[in-house]
mmCIF file with all atom_site columns, C-alpha atoms in Angstrom:
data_model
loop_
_atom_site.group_PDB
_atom_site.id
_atom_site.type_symbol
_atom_site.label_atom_id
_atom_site.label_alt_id
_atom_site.label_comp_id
_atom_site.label_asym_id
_atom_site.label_entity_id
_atom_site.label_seq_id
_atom_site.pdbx_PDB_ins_code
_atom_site.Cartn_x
_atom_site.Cartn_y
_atom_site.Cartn_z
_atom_site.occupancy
_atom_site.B_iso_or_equiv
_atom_site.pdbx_formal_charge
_atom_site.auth_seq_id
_atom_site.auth_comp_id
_atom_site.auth_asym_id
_atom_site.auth_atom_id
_atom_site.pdbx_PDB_model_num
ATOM 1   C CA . UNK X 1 1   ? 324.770 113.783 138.432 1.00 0.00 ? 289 UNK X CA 1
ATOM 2   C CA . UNK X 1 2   ? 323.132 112.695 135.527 1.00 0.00 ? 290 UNK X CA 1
ATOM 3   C CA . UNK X 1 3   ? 322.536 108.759 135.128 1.00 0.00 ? 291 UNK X CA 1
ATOM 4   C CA . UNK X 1 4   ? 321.526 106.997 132.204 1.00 0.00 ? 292 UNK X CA 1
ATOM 5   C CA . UNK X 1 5   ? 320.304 103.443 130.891 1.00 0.00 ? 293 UNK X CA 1
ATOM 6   C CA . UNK X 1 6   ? 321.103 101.568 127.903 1.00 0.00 ? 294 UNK X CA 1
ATOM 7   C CA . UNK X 1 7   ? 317.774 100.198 127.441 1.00 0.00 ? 295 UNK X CA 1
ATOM 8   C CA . UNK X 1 8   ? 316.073 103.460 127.600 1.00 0.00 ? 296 UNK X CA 1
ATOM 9   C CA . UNK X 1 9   ? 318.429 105.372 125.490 1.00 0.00 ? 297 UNK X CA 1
ATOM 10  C CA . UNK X 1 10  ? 317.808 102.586 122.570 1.00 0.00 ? 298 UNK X CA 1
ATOM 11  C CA . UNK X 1 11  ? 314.038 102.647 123.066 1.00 0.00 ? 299 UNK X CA 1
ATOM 12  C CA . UNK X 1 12  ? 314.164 106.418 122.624 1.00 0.00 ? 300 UNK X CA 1
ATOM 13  C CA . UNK X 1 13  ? 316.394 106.404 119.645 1.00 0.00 ? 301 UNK X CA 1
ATOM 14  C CA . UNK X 1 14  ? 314.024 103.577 118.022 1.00 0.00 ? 302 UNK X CA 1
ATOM 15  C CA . UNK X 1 15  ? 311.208 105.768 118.964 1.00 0.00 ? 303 UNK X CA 1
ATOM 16  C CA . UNK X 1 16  ? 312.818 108.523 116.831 1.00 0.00 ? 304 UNK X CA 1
ATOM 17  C CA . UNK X 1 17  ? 313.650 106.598 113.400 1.00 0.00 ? 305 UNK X CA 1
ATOM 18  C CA . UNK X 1 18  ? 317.398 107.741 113.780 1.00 0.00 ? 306 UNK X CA 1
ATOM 19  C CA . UNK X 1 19  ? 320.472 106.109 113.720 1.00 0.00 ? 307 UNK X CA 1
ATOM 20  C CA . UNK X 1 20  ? 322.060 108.431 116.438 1.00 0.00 ? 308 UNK X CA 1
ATOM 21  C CA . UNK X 1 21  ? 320.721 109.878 119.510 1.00 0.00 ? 309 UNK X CA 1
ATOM 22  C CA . UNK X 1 22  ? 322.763 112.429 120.985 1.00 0.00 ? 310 UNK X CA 1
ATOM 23  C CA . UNK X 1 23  ? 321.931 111.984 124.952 1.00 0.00 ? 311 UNK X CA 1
ATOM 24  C CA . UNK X 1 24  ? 324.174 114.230 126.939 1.00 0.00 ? 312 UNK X CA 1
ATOM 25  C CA . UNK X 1 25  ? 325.972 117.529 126.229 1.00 0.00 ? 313 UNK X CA 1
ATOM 26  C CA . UNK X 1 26  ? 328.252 119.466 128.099 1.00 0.00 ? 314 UNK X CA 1
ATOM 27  C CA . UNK X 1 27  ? 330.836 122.326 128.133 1.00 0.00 ? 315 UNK X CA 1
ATOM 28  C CA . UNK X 1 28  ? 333.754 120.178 126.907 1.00 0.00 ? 316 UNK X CA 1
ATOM 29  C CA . UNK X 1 29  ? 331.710 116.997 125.350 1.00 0.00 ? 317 UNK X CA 1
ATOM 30  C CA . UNK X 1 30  ? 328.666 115.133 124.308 1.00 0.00 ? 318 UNK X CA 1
ATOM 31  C CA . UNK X 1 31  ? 327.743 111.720 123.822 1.00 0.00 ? 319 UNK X CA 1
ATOM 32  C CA . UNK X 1 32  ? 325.657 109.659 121.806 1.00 0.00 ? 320 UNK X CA 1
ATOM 33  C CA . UNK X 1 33  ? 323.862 105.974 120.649 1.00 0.00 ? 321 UNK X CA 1
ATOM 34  C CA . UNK X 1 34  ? 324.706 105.285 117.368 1.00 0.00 ? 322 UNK X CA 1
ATOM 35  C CA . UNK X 1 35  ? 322.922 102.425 116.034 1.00 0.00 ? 323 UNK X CA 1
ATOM 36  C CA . UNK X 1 36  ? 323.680 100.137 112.077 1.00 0.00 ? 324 UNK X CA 1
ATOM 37  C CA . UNK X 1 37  ? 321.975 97.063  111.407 1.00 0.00 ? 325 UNK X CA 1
ATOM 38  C CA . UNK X 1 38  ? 323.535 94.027  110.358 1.00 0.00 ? 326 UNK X CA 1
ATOM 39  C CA . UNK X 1 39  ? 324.250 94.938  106.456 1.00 0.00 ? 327 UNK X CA 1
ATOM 40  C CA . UNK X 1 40  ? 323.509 98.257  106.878 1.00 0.00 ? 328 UNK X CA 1
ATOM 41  C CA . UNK X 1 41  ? 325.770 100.959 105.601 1.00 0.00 ? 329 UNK X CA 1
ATOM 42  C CA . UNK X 1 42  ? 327.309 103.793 107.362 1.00 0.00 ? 330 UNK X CA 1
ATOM 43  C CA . UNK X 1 43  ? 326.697 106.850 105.748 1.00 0.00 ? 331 UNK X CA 1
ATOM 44  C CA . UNK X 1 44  ? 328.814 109.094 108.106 1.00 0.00 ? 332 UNK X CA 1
ATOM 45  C CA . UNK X 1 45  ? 331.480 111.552 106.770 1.00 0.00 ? 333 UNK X CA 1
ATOM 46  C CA . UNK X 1 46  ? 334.337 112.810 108.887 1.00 0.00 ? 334 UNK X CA 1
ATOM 47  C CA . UNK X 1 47  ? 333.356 115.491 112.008 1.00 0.00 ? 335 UNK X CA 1
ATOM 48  C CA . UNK X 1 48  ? 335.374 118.167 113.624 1.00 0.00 ? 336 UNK X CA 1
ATOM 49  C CA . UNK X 1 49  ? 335.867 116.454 116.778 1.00 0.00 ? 337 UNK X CA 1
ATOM 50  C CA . UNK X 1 50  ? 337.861 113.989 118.308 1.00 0.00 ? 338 UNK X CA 1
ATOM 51  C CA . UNK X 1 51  ? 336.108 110.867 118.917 1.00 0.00 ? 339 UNK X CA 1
ATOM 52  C CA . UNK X 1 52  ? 335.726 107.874 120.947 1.00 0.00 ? 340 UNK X CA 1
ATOM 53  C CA . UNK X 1 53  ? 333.776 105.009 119.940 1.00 0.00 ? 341 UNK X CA 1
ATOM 54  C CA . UNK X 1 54  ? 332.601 102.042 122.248 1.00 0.00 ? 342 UNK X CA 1
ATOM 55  C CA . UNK X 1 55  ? 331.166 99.157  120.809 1.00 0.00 ? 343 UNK X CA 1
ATOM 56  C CA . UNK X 1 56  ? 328.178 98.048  123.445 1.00 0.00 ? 344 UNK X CA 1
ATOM 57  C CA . UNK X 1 57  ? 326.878 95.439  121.402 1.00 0.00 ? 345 UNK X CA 1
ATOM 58  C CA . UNK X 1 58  ? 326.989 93.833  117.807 1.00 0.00 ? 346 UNK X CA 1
ATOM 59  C CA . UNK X 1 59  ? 329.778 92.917  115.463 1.00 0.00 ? 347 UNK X CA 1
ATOM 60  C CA . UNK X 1 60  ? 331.156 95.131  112.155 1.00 0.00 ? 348 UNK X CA 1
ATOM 61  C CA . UNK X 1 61  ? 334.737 96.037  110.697 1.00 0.00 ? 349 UNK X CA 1
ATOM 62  C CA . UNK X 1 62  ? 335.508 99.867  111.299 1.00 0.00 ? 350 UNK X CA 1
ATOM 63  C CA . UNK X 1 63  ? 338.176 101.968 108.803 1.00 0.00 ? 351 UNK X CA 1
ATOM 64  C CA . UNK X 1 64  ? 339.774 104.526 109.966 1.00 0.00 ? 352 UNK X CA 1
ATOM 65  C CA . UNK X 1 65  ? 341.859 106.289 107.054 1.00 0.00 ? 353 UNK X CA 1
ATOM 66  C CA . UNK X 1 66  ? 344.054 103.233 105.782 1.00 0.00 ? 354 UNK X CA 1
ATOM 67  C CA . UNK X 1 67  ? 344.093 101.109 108.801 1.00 0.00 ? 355 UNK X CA 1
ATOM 68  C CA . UNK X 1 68  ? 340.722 98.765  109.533 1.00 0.00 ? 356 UNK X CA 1
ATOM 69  C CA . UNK X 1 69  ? 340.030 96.470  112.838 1.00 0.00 ? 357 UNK X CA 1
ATOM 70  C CA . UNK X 1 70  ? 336.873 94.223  113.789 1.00 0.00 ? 358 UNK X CA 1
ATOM 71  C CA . UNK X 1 71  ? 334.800 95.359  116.382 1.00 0.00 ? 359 UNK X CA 1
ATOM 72  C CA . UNK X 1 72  ? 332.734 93.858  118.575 1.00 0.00 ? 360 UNK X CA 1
ATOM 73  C CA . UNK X 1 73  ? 330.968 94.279  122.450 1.00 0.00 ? 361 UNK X CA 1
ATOM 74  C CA . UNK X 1 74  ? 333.537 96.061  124.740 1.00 0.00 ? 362 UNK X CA 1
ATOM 75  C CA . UNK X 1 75  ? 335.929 97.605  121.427 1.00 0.00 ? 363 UNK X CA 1
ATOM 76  C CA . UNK X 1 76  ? 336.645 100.975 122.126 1.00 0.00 ? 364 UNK X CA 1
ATOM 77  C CA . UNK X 1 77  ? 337.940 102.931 119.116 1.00 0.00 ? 365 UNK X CA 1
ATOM 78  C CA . UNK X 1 78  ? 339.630 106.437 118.901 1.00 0.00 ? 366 UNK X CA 1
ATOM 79  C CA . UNK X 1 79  ? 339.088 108.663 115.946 1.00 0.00 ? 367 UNK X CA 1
ATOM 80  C CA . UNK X 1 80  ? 341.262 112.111 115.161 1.00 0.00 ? 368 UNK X CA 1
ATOM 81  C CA . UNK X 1 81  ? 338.929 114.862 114.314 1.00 0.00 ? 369 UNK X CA 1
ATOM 82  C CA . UNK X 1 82  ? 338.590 115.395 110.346 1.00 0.00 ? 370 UNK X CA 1
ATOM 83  C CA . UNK X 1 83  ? 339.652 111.627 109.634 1.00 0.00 ? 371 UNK X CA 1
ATOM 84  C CA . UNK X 1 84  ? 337.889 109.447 107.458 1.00 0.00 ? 372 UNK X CA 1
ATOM 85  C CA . UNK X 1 85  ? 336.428 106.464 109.167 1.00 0.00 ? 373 UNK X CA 1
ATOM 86  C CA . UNK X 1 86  ? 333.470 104.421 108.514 1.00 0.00 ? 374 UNK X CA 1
ATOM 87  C CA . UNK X 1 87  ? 331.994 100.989 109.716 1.00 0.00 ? 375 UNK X CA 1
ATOM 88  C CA . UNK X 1 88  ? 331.528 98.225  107.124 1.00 0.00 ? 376 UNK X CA 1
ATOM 89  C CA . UNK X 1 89  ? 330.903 94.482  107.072 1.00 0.00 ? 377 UNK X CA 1
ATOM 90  C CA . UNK X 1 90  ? 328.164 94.501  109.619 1.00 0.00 ? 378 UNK X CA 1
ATOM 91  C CA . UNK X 1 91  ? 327.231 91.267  110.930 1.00 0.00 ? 379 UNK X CA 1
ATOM 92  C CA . UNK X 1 92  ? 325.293 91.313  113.653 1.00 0.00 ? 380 UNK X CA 1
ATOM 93  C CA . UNK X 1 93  ? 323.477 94.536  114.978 1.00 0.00 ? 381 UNK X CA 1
ATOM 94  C CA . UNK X 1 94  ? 325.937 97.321  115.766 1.00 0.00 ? 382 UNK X CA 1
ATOM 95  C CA . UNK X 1 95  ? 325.272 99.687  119.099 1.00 0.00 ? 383 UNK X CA 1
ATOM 96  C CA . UNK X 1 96  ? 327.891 102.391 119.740 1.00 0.00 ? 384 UNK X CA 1
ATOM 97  C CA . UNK X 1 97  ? 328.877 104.494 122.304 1.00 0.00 ? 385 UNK X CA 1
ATOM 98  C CA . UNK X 1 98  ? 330.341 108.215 120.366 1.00 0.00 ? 386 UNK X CA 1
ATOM 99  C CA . UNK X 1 99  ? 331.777 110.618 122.831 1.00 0.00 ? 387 UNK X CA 1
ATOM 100 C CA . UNK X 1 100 ? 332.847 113.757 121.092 1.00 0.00 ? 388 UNK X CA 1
ATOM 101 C CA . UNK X 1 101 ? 334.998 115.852 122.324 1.00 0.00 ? 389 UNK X CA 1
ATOM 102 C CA . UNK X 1 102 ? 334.323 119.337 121.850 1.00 0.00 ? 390 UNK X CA 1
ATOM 103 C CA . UNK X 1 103 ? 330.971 118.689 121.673 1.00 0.00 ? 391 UNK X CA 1
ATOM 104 C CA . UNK X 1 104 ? 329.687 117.625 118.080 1.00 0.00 ? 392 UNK X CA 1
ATOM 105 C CA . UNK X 1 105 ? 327.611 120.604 116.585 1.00 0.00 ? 393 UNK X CA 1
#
């Protein structure tokens, strides 16, 4: 088993000046902390996996090709590998959940 907290997981991605901490990776998927501050922008471009988003804390709007939603704690989002998608509108401190599935990379 392999366990992990929240709180942690942030500290160590602060720790790191990144945006994304990639905390577990397996055989048939990996998962990550993404992290945006309120007015930040996303800079990410479309990846070659399927992808699951869940929205642990913070508020934004989230495109994904021609359709947008708001987000906010508890969202969960799906995104089709090689679609466009991108949060926007960030109001409060986003924290995300990616699962990737293959892994990413």
């Amino acid at each position: 088993m392999k366990a992990f907290r929240l709180d942690e997981l942030e500290a160590e991605r602060a720790a790191n000046d990144g945006a994304y901490l990639q905390f577990l990776r397996e055989r048939s998927m990996s998962v990550g902390l993404y992290a945006l501050d309120a007015g930040q922008l996303d800079p990410q471009a479309p990846h070659g996996q399927d992808e699951v988003y869940f929205v642990v804390s913070g508020r934004a709007a989230i495109t994904v090709g021609t359709e947008t939603t708001q987000v906010a704690r508890g969202s969960v989002v799906f995104v089709p590998a090689g679609e466009p998608h991108r949060f926007h509108h960030i109001t409060e401190d986003l924290r995300v959940m990616v699962v990737f599935s293959p892994p990413e990379g």
